Short mmCIF file of C-alpha atoms in Angstrom, two decimals:
data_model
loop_
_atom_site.label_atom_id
_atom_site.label_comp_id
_atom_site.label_asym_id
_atom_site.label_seq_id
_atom_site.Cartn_x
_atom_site.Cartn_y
_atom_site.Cartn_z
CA UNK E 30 26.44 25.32 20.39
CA UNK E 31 25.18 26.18 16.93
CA UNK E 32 21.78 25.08 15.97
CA UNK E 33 22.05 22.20 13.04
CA UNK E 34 19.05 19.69 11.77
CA UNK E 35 18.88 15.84 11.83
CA UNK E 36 17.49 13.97 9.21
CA UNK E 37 15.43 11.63 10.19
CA UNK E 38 13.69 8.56 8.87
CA UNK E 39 9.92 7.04 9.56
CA UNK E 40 10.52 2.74 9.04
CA UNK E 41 12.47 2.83 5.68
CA UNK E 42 14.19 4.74 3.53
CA UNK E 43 16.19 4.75 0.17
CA UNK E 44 19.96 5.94 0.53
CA UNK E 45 22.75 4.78 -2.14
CA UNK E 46 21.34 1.81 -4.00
CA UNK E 47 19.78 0.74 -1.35
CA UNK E 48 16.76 0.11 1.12
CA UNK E 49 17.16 0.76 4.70
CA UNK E 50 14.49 -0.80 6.98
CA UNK E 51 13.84 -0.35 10.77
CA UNK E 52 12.90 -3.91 12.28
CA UNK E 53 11.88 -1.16 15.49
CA UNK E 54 13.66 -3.46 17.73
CA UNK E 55 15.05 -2.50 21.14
CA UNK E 56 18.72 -3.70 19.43
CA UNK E 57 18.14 -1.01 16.22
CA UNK E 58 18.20 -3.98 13.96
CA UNK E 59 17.96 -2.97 10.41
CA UNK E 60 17.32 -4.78 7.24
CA UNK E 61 19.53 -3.51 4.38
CA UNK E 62 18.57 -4.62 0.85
CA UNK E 63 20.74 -4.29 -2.01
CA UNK E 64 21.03 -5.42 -5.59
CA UNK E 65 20.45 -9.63 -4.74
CA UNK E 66 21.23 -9.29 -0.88
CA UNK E 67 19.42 -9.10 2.12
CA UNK E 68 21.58 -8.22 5.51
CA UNK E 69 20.67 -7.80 8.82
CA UNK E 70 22.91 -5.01 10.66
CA UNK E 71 22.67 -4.04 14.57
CA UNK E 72 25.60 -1.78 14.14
CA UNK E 73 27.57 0.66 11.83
CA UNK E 74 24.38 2.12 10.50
CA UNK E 75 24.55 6.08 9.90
CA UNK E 76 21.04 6.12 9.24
CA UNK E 77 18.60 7.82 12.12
CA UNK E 78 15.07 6.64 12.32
CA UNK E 79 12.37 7.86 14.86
CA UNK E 80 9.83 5.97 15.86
CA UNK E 81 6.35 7.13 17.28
CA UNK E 82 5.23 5.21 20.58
CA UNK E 83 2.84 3.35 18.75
CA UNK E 84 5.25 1.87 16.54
CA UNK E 85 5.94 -2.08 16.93
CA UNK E 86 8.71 -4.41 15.95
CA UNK E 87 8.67 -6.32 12.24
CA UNK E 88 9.37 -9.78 12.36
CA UNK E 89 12.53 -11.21 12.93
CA UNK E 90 13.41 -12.82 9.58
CA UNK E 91 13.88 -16.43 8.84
CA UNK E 92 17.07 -18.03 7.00
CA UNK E 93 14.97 -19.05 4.06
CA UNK E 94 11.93 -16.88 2.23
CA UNK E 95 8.61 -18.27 0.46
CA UNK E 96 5.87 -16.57 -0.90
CA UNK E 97 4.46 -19.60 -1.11
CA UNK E 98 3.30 -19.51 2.68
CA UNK E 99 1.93 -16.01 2.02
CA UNK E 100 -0.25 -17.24 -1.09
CA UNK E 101 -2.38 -19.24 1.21
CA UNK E 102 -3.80 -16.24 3.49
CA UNK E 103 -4.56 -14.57 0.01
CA UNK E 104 -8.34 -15.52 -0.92
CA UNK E 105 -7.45 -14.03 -4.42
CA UNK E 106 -6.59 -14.50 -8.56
CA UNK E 107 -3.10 -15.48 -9.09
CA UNK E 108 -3.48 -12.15 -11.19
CA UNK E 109 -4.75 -10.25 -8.05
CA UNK E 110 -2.27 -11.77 -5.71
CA UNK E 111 0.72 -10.41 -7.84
CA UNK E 112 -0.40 -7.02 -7.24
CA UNK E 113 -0.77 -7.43 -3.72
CA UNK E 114 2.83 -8.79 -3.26
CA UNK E 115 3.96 -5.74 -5.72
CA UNK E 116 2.06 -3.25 -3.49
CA UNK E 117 3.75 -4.66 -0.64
CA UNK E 118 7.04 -4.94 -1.85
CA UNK E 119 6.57 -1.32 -3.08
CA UNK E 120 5.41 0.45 -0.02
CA UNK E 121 8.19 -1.55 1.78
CA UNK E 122 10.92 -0.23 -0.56
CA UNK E 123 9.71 3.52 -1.65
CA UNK E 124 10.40 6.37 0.43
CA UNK E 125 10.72 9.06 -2.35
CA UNK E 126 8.34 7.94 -5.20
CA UNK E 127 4.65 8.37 -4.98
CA UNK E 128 2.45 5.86 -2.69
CA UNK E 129 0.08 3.80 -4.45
CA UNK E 130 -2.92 3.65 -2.50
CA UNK E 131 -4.76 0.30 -1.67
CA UNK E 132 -8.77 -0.03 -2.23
CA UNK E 133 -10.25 -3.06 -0.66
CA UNK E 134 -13.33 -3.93 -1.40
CA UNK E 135 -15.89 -6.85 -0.23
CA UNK E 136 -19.38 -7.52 1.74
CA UNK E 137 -18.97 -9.04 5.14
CA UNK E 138 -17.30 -12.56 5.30
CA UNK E 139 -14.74 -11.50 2.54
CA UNK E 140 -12.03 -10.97 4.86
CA UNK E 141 -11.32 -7.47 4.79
CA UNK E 142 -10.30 -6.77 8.02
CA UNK E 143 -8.17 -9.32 7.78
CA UNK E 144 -5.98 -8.83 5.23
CA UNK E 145 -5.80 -5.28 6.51
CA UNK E 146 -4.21 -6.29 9.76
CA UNK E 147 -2.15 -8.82 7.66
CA UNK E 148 -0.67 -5.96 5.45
CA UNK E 149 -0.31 -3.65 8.46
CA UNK E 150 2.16 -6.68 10.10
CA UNK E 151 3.84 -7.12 7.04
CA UNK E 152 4.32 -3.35 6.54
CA UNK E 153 4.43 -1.00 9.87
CA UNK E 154 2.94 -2.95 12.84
CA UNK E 155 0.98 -0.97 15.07
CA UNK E 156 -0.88 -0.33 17.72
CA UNK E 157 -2.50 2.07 15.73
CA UNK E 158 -5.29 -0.70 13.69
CA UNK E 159 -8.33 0.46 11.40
CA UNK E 160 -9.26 4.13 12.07
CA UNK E 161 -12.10 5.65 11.15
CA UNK E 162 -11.92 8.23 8.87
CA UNK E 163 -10.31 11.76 10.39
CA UNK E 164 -12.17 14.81 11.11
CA UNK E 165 -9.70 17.10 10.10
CA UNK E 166 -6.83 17.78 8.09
CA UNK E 167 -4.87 18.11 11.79
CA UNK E 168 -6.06 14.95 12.52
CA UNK E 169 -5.30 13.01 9.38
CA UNK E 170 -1.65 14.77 9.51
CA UNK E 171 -0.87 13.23 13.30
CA UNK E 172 -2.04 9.79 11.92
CA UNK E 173 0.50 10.30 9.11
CA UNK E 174 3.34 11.28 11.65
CA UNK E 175 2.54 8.42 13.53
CA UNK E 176 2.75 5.45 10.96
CA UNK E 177 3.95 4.67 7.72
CA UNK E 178 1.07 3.00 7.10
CA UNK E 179 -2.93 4.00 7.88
CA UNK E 180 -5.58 1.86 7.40
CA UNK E 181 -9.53 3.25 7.24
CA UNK E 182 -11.81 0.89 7.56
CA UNK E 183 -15.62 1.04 6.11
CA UNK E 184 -15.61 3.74 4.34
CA UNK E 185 -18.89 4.69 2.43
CA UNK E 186 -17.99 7.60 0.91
CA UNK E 187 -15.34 10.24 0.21
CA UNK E 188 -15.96 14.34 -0.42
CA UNK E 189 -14.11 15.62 -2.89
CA UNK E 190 -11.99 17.36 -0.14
CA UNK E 191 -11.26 14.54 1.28
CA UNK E 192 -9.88 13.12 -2.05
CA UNK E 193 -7.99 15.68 -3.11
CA UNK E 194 -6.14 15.60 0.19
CA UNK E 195 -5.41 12.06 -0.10
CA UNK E 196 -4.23 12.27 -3.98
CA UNK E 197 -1.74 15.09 -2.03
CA UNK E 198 -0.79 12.33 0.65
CA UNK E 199 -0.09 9.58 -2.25
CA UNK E 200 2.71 12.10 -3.91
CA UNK E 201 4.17 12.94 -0.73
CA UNK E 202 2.75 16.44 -1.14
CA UNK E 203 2.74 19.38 1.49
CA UNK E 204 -0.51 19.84 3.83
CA UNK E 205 -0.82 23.56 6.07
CA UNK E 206 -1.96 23.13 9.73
CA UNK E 207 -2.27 26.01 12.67
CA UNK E 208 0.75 26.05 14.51
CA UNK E 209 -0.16 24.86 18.14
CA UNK E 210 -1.81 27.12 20.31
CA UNK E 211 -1.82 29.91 17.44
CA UNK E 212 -4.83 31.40 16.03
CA UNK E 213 -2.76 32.35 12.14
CA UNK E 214 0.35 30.83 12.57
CA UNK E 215 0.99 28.04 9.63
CA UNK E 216 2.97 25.01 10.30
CA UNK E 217 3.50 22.93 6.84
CA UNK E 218 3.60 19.60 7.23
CA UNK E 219 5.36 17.14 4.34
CA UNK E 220 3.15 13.65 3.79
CA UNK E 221 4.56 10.63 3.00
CA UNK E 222 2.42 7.88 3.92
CA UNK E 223 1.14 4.15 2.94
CA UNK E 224 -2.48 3.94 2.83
CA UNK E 225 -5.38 1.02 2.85
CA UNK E 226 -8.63 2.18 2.21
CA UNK E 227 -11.84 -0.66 2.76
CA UNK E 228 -15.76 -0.23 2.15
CA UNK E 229 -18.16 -2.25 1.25
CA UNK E 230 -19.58 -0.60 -1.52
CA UNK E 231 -17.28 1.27 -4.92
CA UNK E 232 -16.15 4.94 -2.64
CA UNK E 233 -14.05 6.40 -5.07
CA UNK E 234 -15.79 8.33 -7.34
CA UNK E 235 -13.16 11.51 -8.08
CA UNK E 236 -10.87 9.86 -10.86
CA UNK E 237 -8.21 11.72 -9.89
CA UNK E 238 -8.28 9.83 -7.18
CA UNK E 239 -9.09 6.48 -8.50
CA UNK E 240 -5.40 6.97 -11.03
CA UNK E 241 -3.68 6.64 -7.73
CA UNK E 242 -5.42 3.74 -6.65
CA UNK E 243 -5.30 -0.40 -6.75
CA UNK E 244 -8.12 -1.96 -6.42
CA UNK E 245 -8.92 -5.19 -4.83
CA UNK E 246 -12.38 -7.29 -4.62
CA UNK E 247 -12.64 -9.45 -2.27
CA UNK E 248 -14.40 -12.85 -3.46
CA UNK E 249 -16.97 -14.31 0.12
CA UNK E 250 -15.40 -16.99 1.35
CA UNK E 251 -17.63 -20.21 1.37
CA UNK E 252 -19.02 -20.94 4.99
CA UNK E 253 -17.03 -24.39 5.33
CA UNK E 254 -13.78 -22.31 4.18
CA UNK E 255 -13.96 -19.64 6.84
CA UNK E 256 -11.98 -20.02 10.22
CA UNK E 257 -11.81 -17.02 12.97
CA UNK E 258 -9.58 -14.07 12.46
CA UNK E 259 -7.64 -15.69 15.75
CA UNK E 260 -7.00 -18.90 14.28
CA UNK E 261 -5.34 -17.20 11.10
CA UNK E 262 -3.63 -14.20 12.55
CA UNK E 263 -1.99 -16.86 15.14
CA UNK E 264 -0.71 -19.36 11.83
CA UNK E 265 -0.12 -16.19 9.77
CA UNK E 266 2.33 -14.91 12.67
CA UNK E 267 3.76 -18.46 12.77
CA UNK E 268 4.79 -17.61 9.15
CA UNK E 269 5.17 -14.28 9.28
CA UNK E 270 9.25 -14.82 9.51
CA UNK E 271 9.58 -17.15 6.27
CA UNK E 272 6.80 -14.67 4.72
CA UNK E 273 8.78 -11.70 5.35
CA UNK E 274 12.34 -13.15 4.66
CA UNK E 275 10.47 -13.88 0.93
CA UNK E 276 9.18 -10.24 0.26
CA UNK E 277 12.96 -8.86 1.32
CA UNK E 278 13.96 -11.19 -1.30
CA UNK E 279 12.03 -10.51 -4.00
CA UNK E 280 12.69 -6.49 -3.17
CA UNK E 281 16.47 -7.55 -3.76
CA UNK E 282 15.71 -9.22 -6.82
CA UNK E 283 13.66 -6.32 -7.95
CA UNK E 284 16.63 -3.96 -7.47
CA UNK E 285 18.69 -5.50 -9.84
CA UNK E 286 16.19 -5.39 -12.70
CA UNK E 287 14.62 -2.29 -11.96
CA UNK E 288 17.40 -0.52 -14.17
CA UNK E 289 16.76 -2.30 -17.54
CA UNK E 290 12.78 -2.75 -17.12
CA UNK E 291 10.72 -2.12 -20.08
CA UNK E 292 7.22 -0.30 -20.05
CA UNK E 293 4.40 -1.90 -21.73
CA UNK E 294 1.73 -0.22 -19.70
CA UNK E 295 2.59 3.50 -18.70
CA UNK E 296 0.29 4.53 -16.28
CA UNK E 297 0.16 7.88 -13.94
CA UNK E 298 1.84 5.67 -11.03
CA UNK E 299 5.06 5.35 -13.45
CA UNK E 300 7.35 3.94 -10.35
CA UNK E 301 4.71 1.51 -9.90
CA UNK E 302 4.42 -0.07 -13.65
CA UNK E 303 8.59 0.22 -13.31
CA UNK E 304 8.44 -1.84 -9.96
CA UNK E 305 5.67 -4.40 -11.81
CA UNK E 306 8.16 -4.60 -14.69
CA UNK E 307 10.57 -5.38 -12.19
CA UNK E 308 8.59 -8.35 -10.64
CA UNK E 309 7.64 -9.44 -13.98
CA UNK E 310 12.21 -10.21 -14.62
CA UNK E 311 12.48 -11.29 -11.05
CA UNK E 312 9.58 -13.88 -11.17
CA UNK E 313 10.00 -15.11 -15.05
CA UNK E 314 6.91 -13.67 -15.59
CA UNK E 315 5.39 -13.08 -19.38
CA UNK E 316 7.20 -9.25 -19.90
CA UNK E 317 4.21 -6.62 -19.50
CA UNK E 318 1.45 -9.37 -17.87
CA UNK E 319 1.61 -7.23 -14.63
CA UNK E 320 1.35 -4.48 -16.13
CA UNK E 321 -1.52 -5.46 -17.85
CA UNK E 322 -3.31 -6.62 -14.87
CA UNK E 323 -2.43 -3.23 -13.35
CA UNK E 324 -3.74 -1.23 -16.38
CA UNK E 325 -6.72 -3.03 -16.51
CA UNK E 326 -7.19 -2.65 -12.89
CA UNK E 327 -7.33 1.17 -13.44
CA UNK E 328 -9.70 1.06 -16.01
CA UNK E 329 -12.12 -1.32 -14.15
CA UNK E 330 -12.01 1.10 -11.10
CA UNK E 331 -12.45 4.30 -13.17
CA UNK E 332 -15.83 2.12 -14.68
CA UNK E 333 -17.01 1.68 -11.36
CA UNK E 334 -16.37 5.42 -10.20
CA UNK E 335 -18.33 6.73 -13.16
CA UNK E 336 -20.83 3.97 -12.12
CA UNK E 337 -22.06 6.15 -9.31
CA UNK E 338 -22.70 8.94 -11.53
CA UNK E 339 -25.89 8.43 -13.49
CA UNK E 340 -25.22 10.78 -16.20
CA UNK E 341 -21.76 9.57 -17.08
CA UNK E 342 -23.68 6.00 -17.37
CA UNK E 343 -25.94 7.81 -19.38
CA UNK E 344 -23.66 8.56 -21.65
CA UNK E 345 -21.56 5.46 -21.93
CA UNK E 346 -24.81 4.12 -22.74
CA UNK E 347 -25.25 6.32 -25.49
CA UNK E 348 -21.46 6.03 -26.76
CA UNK E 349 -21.89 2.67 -26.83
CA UNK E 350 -25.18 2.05 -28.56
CA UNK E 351 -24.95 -0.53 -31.60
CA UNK E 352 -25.61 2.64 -33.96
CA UNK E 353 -25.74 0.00 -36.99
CA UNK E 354 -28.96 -2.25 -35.37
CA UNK E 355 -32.20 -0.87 -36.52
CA UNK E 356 -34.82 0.21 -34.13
CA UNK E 357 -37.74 -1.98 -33.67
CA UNK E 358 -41.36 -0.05 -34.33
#
């Protein structure tokens, strides 16, 4: 027999006009979106996925969507919750594009954890939850062949290494391992990943980097607000179904205005400010407000970045001295 390759497909991918996603199901159920319709196919699908042994099963949709239910496990701006359901939507959808990467932020009793298990069982459930952050670039690369989706929790700080090899994850860029049990022997490894980045304090600090992120505070909840994690992840996976119906929705809305979206904010992420465009048609929403938020999002997060470097404050501080104020003797 001749040797031939098989193209295969981690969760999701983007064939013809539309999205293909794995449900990860023992009866291969896929979701297939399409310009305004969702379908759910156990059969006739030419499409070959893998799927890694920690991989679990999305949600079986519901008959009716609503983002409505998803609003209330969002402890967020209406502003800031937009750009959560366009991240998700996004990362859902994309297979080819470049990954916008996910910065959540907040002291203890904001949630974080949280919301990162909530994304990660909206997005690629697991049972792969918060890592730490990898040794290695061999390490980081089997995380990334085992999930479409990698959450590192706490993280305090980043080395410039470090963020240049996530800004190469984020574009679906190339990374070079050893070959196993080789001593030269290259093996190159193509990245395509979803990531969720959480620390307490502001950890980005290349802006390189920071172009490629979103960036999320999280506001402490007030003491008589809070409820376990248990309590909410078990009503969360109550809704999870209607939830996830909603986002497949919206993704098929998004489709069919994606073609004629217009730019008001071009940022580096360009198939991000497209898909925000998008949202903005599918959701009657004020042409370019997303984007806005988005934009300004960047800018607030590059602030914060040169924040942790005292002589780039020094120098904002000088740029932005009232020059026309006279100095007091």
């Amino acid at each position: 027999a001749s040797d031939y390759e098989v193209t295969t497909h981690l969760r999701s991918v983007e064939l013809d006009g539309k999205v293909i996603i794995d449900v990860g199901d023992v009866e291969q159920t896929r979701y297939v979106i399409e310009a305004g319709k969702v379908q759910v196919i156990t059969e006739g699908c030419d499409v070959l996925f893998h799927r890694p042994p920690t991989m679990k099963s999305l949600p079986t949709i519901a008959s009716e969507g609503s983002l409505e239910r998803l609003r209330e496990y969002i402890n967020l701006s209406l502003e800031d919750y937009w750009l959560i359901v366009a991240f998700i939507t996004f990362a859902l959808a994309n297979s080819h594009n470049p990954n916008v990467i996910l910065v959540i932020q907040g002291v203890a009793g904001s949630g974080k954890s949280f919301l990162c298990q909530m994304l990660q069982s909206l997005l690629d459930p697991s049972d792969l939850k918060g890592q730490v952050f990898p040794s290695s670039v061999s390490d980081f690369v089997i995380l990334c062949q085992s999930s479409k989706l990698i959450c590192i929790d706490n993280i305090r700080d980043i080395p410039k290494k470090w963020s240049d090899i996530i800004c190469i994850s984020s574009t679906s860029g190339t990374l070079a391992t050893r070959q196993l049990y080789t001593n030269d022997g290259l093996h190159v490894h193509q990245i395509n990943v979803n990531l969720i980045l959480n620390g307490i304090h502001p950890f980005i600090t290349q802006t390189d980097l920071s172009e490629r992120c979103l960036t999320i505070k999280l506001p402490v909840l007030p003491e008589e607000e809070r409820q376990s994690p248990q309590q909410l992840l078990k009503k969360f996976n109550e809704d999870r179904p209607v939830i996830f119906k909603g986002l497949l929705e919206l993704i098929a809305e998004v489709v069919v205005h994606l073609p004629t979206v217009e730019l008001t904010h071009k940022e580096r992420m360009v198939a991000f400010c497209e898909w925000l465009a998008a949202i903005e048609l599918a959701t009657d929403q004020p042409i370019g407000s997303l984007q806005a938020s988005y934009s300004k999002n960047l800018k607030d997060a590059q602030l914060d970045a040169l924040g942790e470097n005292p002589l780039a404050m020094a120098v904002i501080a000088l740029a932005t001295l009232d020059t026309a104020k006279p100095f007091s003797d």
